[in-house]
Amino acid sequence: MNGHVKRMSFQQYMELTTTLLSLLLVMAVDSTRTVAASRSQQCGNSLQQTLKLARLAQKESVDLIKTYQKAAQGEMSELFCKVSVNNVPDPNISGLEPSERIASIYTHLQTFMAHFKRVYEQQTDLQLPSSPLLAELTGVSGRSRGLAALINGFYQSLFPNLPMPEPAGGPTTLPPPQNVFQQKVYGCVVLKTYKEFLSNVSRELRTLKGKVCRRRIEMNTFY
């Protein structure tokens, strides 16, 4: 009789243990999915914030070109942006993997900021200190730095063990000394190319939101 009771107790113990383990497993899976969903939402929110700033920067770049052409560049201003200029960054985003394309956006922004500095220096010699062009150039440069910081932070959150690569072409190459006409052309081409680049950035960020953040939740759920 006592042996029967012991066997029954052991059987009940095993059933209880199995039930508890099953509950713990379900809780662990649910917890993993909750964390993954939370991280995916954070990823989407971060990317949405970056996209919002990119769109604002693009709008400002359109206004800046209008100011540039109208404020001080003369009757030929509309033709300046159509001239071919060397050493101006390519507006296209490069890379196959999301990490490469995000890094490309960041390095492009760094390169454009160096060109903005040169344009500002040139226009300081050509404009009055009160010129709205100088103020808008300063604003766009600041917006670019803010966008670069968001892109860098987003990259680090997605790829914490993957350092941001250096620009493929090395340090930014700026044009040699230019005459007044060349300066006007150079500035207009830089601003026009930057506007095209920001348009590509906005398109790329919308694409990445569906790829990167969704892939992240799927990977976290799987593991």
mmCIF file of C-alpha atoms in Angstrom:
data_model
loop_
_atom_site.group_PDB
_atom_site.id
_atom_site.type_symbol
_atom_site.label_atom_id
_atom_site.label_comp_id
_atom_site.label_asym_id
_atom_site.label_seq_id
_atom_site.Cartn_x
_atom_site.Cartn_y
_atom_site.Cartn_z
ATOM 1 C CA MET A 1 0.000 0.000 0.000
ATOM 2 C CA ASN A 2 2.789 2.420 0.940
ATOM 3 C CA GLY A 3 4.642 1.609 -2.294
ATOM 4 C CA HIS A 4 1.530 2.363 -4.289
ATOM 5 C CA VAL A 5 1.186 5.719 -2.545
ATOM 6 C CA LYS A 6 4.840 6.531 -3.250
ATOM 7 C CA ARG A 7 4.437 5.616 -6.918
ATOM 8 C CA MET A 8 1.363 7.782 -7.189
ATOM 9 C CA SER A 9 3.151 10.689 -5.514
ATOM 10 C CA PHE A 10 6.100 10.362 -7.877
ATOM 11 C CA GLN A 11 3.771 10.259 -10.885
ATOM 12 C CA GLN A 12 1.942 13.341 -9.663
ATOM 13 C CA TYR A 13 5.281 15.065 -9.069
ATOM 14 C CA MET A 14 6.419 14.365 -12.623
ATOM 15 C CA GLU A 15 3.119 15.616 -14.050
ATOM 16 C CA LEU A 16 3.368 18.776 -11.972
ATOM 17 C CA THR A 17 6.973 19.307 -13.042
ATOM 18 C CA THR A 18 6.074 18.819 -16.697
ATOM 19 C CA THR A 19 3.204 21.276 -16.363
ATOM 20 C CA LEU A 20 5.410 23.873 -14.703
ATOM 21 C CA LEU A 21 8.116 23.489 -17.345
ATOM 22 C CA SER A 22 5.529 23.912 -20.088
ATOM 23 C CA LEU A 23 4.199 27.061 -18.441
ATOM 24 C CA LEU A 24 7.702 28.460 -18.042
ATOM 25 C CA LEU A 25 8.458 27.720 -21.698
ATOM 26 C CA VAL A 26 5.282 29.473 -22.836
ATOM 27 C CA MET A 27 6.089 32.455 -20.603
ATOM 28 C CA ALA A 28 9.635 32.613 -21.990
ATOM 29 C CA VAL A 29 8.393 32.549 -25.593
ATOM 30 C CA ASP A 30 5.796 35.240 -24.841
ATOM 31 C CA SER A 31 8.422 37.353 -23.095
ATOM 32 C CA THR A 32 10.800 37.010 -26.057
ATOM 33 C CA ARG A 33 8.071 38.040 -28.463
ATOM 34 C CA THR A 34 7.148 41.008 -26.272
ATOM 35 C CA VAL A 35 10.772 42.179 -26.105
ATOM 36 C CA ALA A 36 11.208 41.656 -29.846
ATOM 37 C CA ALA A 37 8.033 43.617 -30.578
ATOM 38 C CA SER A 38 9.211 46.412 -28.283
ATOM 39 C CA ARG A 39 12.596 46.558 -30.012
ATOM 40 C CA SER A 40 10.929 46.544 -33.404
ATOM 41 C CA GLN A 41 8.737 49.451 -32.325
ATOM 42 C CA GLN A 42 11.785 51.343 -31.063
ATOM 43 C CA CYS A 43 13.510 50.644 -34.371
ATOM 44 C CA GLY A 44 10.507 51.948 -36.290
ATOM 45 C CA ASN A 45 10.177 55.032 -34.089
ATOM 46 C CA SER A 46 13.876 55.865 -34.457
ATOM 47 C CA LEU A 47 13.706 55.438 -38.196
ATOM 48 C CA GLN A 48 10.528 57.520 -38.412
ATOM 49 C CA GLN A 49 12.206 60.343 -36.490
ATOM 50 C CA THR A 50 15.178 60.203 -38.854
ATOM 51 C CA LEU A 51 12.882 60.185 -41.887
ATOM 52 C CA LYS A 52 11.006 63.203 -40.541
ATOM 53 C CA LEU A 53 14.246 65.163 -40.173
ATOM 54 C CA ALA A 54 15.398 64.085 -43.644
ATOM 55 C CA ARG A 55 12.158 65.385 -45.181
ATOM 56 C CA LEU A 56 12.518 68.676 -43.322
ATOM 57 C CA ALA A 57 16.111 69.010 -44.511
ATOM 58 C CA GLN A 58 14.992 68.299 -48.082
ATOM 59 C CA LYS A 59 12.338 71.022 -47.899
ATOM 60 C CA GLU A 60 14.898 73.475 -46.558
ATOM 61 C CA SER A 61 17.324 72.545 -49.330
ATOM 62 C CA VAL A 62 14.669 73.436 -51.938
ATOM 63 C CA ASP A 63 14.135 76.819 -50.300
ATOM 64 C CA LEU A 64 17.888 77.352 -50.054
ATOM 65 C CA ILE A 65 18.398 76.836 -53.784
ATOM 66 C CA LYS A 66 15.711 79.420 -54.506
ATOM 67 C CA THR A 67 17.399 81.870 -52.156
ATOM 68 C CA TYR A 68 20.776 81.097 -53.687
ATOM 69 C CA GLN A 69 19.580 81.711 -57.229
ATOM 70 C CA LYS A 70 17.490 84.764 -56.414
ATOM 71 C CA ALA A 71 19.433 86.558 -53.720
ATOM 72 C CA ALA A 72 22.778 87.253 -55.259
ATOM 73 C CA GLN A 73 23.773 85.225 -58.264
ATOM 74 C CA GLY A 74 22.574 87.403 -61.147
ATOM 75 C CA GLU A 75 20.654 86.733 -64.364
ATOM 76 C CA MET A 76 22.562 83.543 -65.187
ATOM 77 C CA SER A 77 21.705 81.904 -61.869
ATOM 78 C CA GLU A 78 19.307 79.314 -63.333
ATOM 79 C CA LEU A 79 22.074 78.006 -65.578
ATOM 80 C CA PHE A 80 24.653 77.651 -62.815
ATOM 81 C CA CYS A 81 23.196 74.409 -61.448
ATOM 82 C CA LYS A 82 23.349 72.757 -64.867
ATOM 83 C CA VAL A 83 27.114 73.107 -65.247
ATOM 84 C CA SER A 84 29.239 70.003 -64.629
ATOM 85 C CA VAL A 85 31.541 70.319 -61.602
ATOM 86 C CA ASN A 86 34.217 67.897 -60.410
ATOM 87 C CA ASN A 87 34.612 66.730 -56.790
ATOM 88 C CA VAL A 88 30.935 67.199 -55.906
ATOM 89 C CA PRO A 89 29.538 64.145 -54.042
ATOM 90 C CA ASP A 90 27.425 61.595 -55.866
ATOM 91 C CA PRO A 91 23.791 61.871 -54.706
ATOM 92 C CA ASN A 92 23.257 58.108 -55.021
ATOM 93 C CA ILE A 93 23.377 55.779 -52.009
ATOM 94 C CA SER A 94 25.673 52.786 -52.424
ATOM 95 C CA GLY A 95 25.863 49.293 -50.913
ATOM 96 C CA LEU A 96 23.931 46.035 -51.037
ATOM 97 C CA GLU A 97 23.316 45.287 -47.351
ATOM 98 C CA PRO A 98 21.284 47.609 -45.068
ATOM 99 C CA SER A 99 24.396 48.265 -42.965
ATOM 100 C CA GLU A 100 26.304 49.389 -46.063
ATOM 101 C CA ARG A 101 23.511 51.665 -47.252
ATOM 102 C CA ILE A 102 23.032 53.294 -43.844
ATOM 103 C CA ALA A 103 26.793 53.824 -43.645
ATOM 104 C CA SER A 104 26.711 55.322 -47.150
ATOM 105 C CA ILE A 105 24.101 57.864 -46.043
ATOM 106 C CA TYR A 106 26.253 58.829 -43.060
ATOM 107 C CA THR A 107 29.497 59.215 -45.011
ATOM 108 C CA HIS A 108 27.705 61.221 -47.718
ATOM 109 C CA LEU A 109 26.406 63.617 -45.077
ATOM 110 C CA GLN A 110 29.914 64.058 -43.706
ATOM 111 C CA THR A 111 31.193 64.825 -47.179
ATOM 112 C CA PHE A 112 28.430 67.316 -47.935
ATOM 113 C CA MET A 113 29.108 69.162 -44.682
ATOM 114 C CA ALA A 114 32.691 69.778 -45.808
ATOM 115 C CA HIS A 115 31.380 71.220 -49.082
ATOM 116 C CA PHE A 116 28.815 73.361 -47.242
ATOM 117 C CA LYS A 117 31.648 74.872 -45.226
ATOM 118 C CA ARG A 118 33.507 75.779 -48.415
ATOM 119 C CA VAL A 119 30.359 77.264 -50.005
ATOM 120 C CA TYR A 120 29.695 79.308 -46.879
ATOM 121 C CA GLU A 121 33.258 80.642 -46.866
ATOM 122 C CA GLN A 122 32.956 81.646 -50.520
ATOM 123 C CA GLN A 123 29.567 83.294 -50.085
ATOM 124 C CA THR A 124 30.792 85.205 -47.045
ATOM 125 C CA ASP A 125 33.160 87.023 -49.408
ATOM 126 C CA LEU A 126 30.392 87.613 -51.954
ATOM 127 C CA GLN A 127 27.461 88.568 -49.695
ATOM 128 C CA LEU A 128 26.668 91.212 -47.105
ATOM 129 C CA PRO A 129 26.721 89.906 -43.507
ATOM 130 C CA SER A 130 22.952 90.424 -43.339
ATOM 131 C CA SER A 131 22.277 88.249 -46.395
ATOM 132 C CA PRO A 132 19.535 85.640 -45.787
ATOM 133 C CA LEU A 133 21.592 83.237 -47.885
ATOM 134 C CA LEU A 134 24.269 83.014 -45.202
ATOM 135 C CA ALA A 135 21.655 82.359 -42.517
ATOM 136 C CA GLU A 136 20.001 79.619 -44.582
ATOM 137 C CA LEU A 137 23.357 78.013 -45.351
ATOM 138 C CA THR A 138 24.085 77.907 -41.613
ATOM 139 C CA GLY A 139 20.670 76.381 -40.931
ATOM 140 C CA VAL A 140 21.025 73.668 -43.560
ATOM 141 C CA SER A 141 24.511 72.795 -42.320
ATOM 142 C CA GLY A 142 23.189 72.425 -38.779
ATOM 143 C CA ARG A 143 20.303 70.278 -39.971
ATOM 144 C CA SER A 144 22.773 68.050 -41.797
ATOM 145 C CA ARG A 145 24.794 67.544 -38.633
ATOM 146 C CA GLY A 146 21.636 66.612 -36.751
ATOM 147 C CA LEU A 147 20.625 64.145 -39.456
ATOM 148 C CA ALA A 148 24.115 62.617 -39.469
ATOM 149 C CA ALA A 149 23.917 62.148 -35.689
ATOM 150 C CA LEU A 150 20.561 60.355 -35.974
ATOM 151 C CA ILE A 151 21.834 58.128 -38.777
ATOM 152 C CA ASN A 152 24.929 57.250 -36.762
ATOM 153 C CA GLY A 153 22.861 56.460 -33.658
ATOM 154 C CA PHE A 154 20.471 54.306 -35.664
ATOM 155 C CA TYR A 155 23.399 52.443 -37.223
ATOM 156 C CA GLN A 156 24.980 51.792 -33.806
ATOM 157 C CA SER A 157 21.693 50.485 -32.386
ATOM 158 C CA LEU A 158 21.254 48.027 -35.249
ATOM 159 C CA PHE A 159 24.884 46.987 -35.656
ATOM 160 C CA PRO A 160 26.607 47.522 -32.265
ATOM 161 C CA ASN A 161 29.487 45.206 -33.164
ATOM 162 C CA LEU A 162 30.049 46.645 -36.636
ATOM 163 C CA PRO A 163 32.093 49.889 -36.674
ATOM 164 C CA MET A 164 31.015 52.632 -39.045
ATOM 165 C CA PRO A 165 33.283 52.251 -42.103
ATOM 166 C CA GLU A 166 35.440 55.070 -43.374
ATOM 167 C CA PRO A 167 34.501 56.739 -46.698
ATOM 168 C CA ALA A 168 35.637 54.615 -49.625
ATOM 169 C CA GLY A 169 37.325 57.552 -51.347
ATOM 170 C CA GLY A 170 39.258 58.719 -48.300
ATOM 171 C CA PRO A 171 39.184 62.337 -47.058
ATOM 172 C CA THR A 172 36.833 64.743 -48.805
ATOM 173 C CA THR A 173 38.375 66.423 -51.848
ATOM 174 C CA LEU A 174 37.411 70.082 -52.190
ATOM 175 C CA PRO A 175 37.933 72.172 -55.330
ATOM 176 C CA PRO A 176 41.075 74.311 -55.747
ATOM 177 C CA PRO A 177 40.861 78.135 -55.608
ATOM 178 C CA GLN A 178 38.108 79.431 -57.900
ATOM 179 C CA ASN A 179 37.159 82.706 -59.508
ATOM 180 C CA VAL A 180 33.806 84.368 -58.717
ATOM 181 C CA PHE A 181 31.937 82.664 -61.551
ATOM 182 C CA GLN A 182 33.308 79.249 -60.594
ATOM 183 C CA GLN A 183 32.315 79.842 -56.981
ATOM 184 C CA LYS A 184 28.753 80.660 -57.970
ATOM 185 C CA VAL A 185 28.511 77.545 -60.138
ATOM 186 C CA TYR A 186 30.109 75.336 -57.506
ATOM 187 C CA GLY A 187 27.758 76.503 -54.765
ATOM 188 C CA CYS A 188 24.663 75.961 -56.876
ATOM 189 C CA VAL A 189 25.726 72.474 -57.969
ATOM 190 C CA VAL A 190 26.533 71.456 -54.387
ATOM 191 C CA LEU A 191 23.093 72.564 -53.180
ATOM 192 C CA LYS A 192 21.267 70.942 -56.091
ATOM 193 C CA THR A 193 23.129 67.656 -55.602
ATOM 194 C CA TYR A 194 22.416 67.742 -51.876
ATOM 195 C CA LYS A 195 18.695 68.163 -52.576
ATOM 196 C CA GLU A 196 18.797 65.098 -54.852
ATOM 197 C CA PHE A 197 20.699 63.168 -52.201
ATOM 198 C CA LEU A 198 18.101 63.975 -49.531
ATOM 199 C CA SER A 199 15.363 62.782 -51.848
ATOM 200 C CA ASN A 200 17.229 59.477 -52.160
ATOM 201 C CA VAL A 201 17.689 59.349 -48.376
ATOM 202 C CA SER A 202 13.958 59.723 -47.744
ATOM 203 C CA ARG A 203 13.204 56.945 -50.223
ATOM 204 C CA GLU A 204 15.883 54.716 -48.685
ATOM 205 C CA LEU A 205 14.645 55.225 -45.120
ATOM 206 C CA ARG A 206 11.115 54.254 -46.111
ATOM 207 C CA THR A 207 12.496 51.058 -47.630
ATOM 208 C CA LEU A 208 14.696 50.290 -44.626
ATOM 209 C CA LYS A 209 11.772 50.598 -42.236
ATOM 210 C CA GLY A 210 10.137 47.580 -43.832
ATOM 211 C CA LYS A 211 13.364 45.599 -44.136
ATOM 212 C CA VAL A 212 15.496 46.260 -41.088
ATOM 213 C CA CYS A 213 12.907 46.643 -38.309
ATOM 214 C CA ARG A 214 10.783 43.710 -39.510
ATOM 215 C CA ARG A 215 13.847 41.501 -39.903
ATOM 216 C CA ARG A 216 14.907 42.397 -36.393
ATOM 217 C CA ILE A 217 11.662 41.224 -34.787
ATOM 218 C CA GLU A 218 11.706 38.021 -36.854
ATOM 219 C CA MET A 219 15.277 37.212 -35.790
ATOM 220 C CA ASN A 220 14.591 37.964 -32.133
ATOM 221 C CA THR A 221 11.434 35.857 -32.151
ATOM 222 C CA PHE A 222 13.236 32.969 -33.825
ATOM 223 C CA TYR A 223 16.065 32.945 -31.305
#
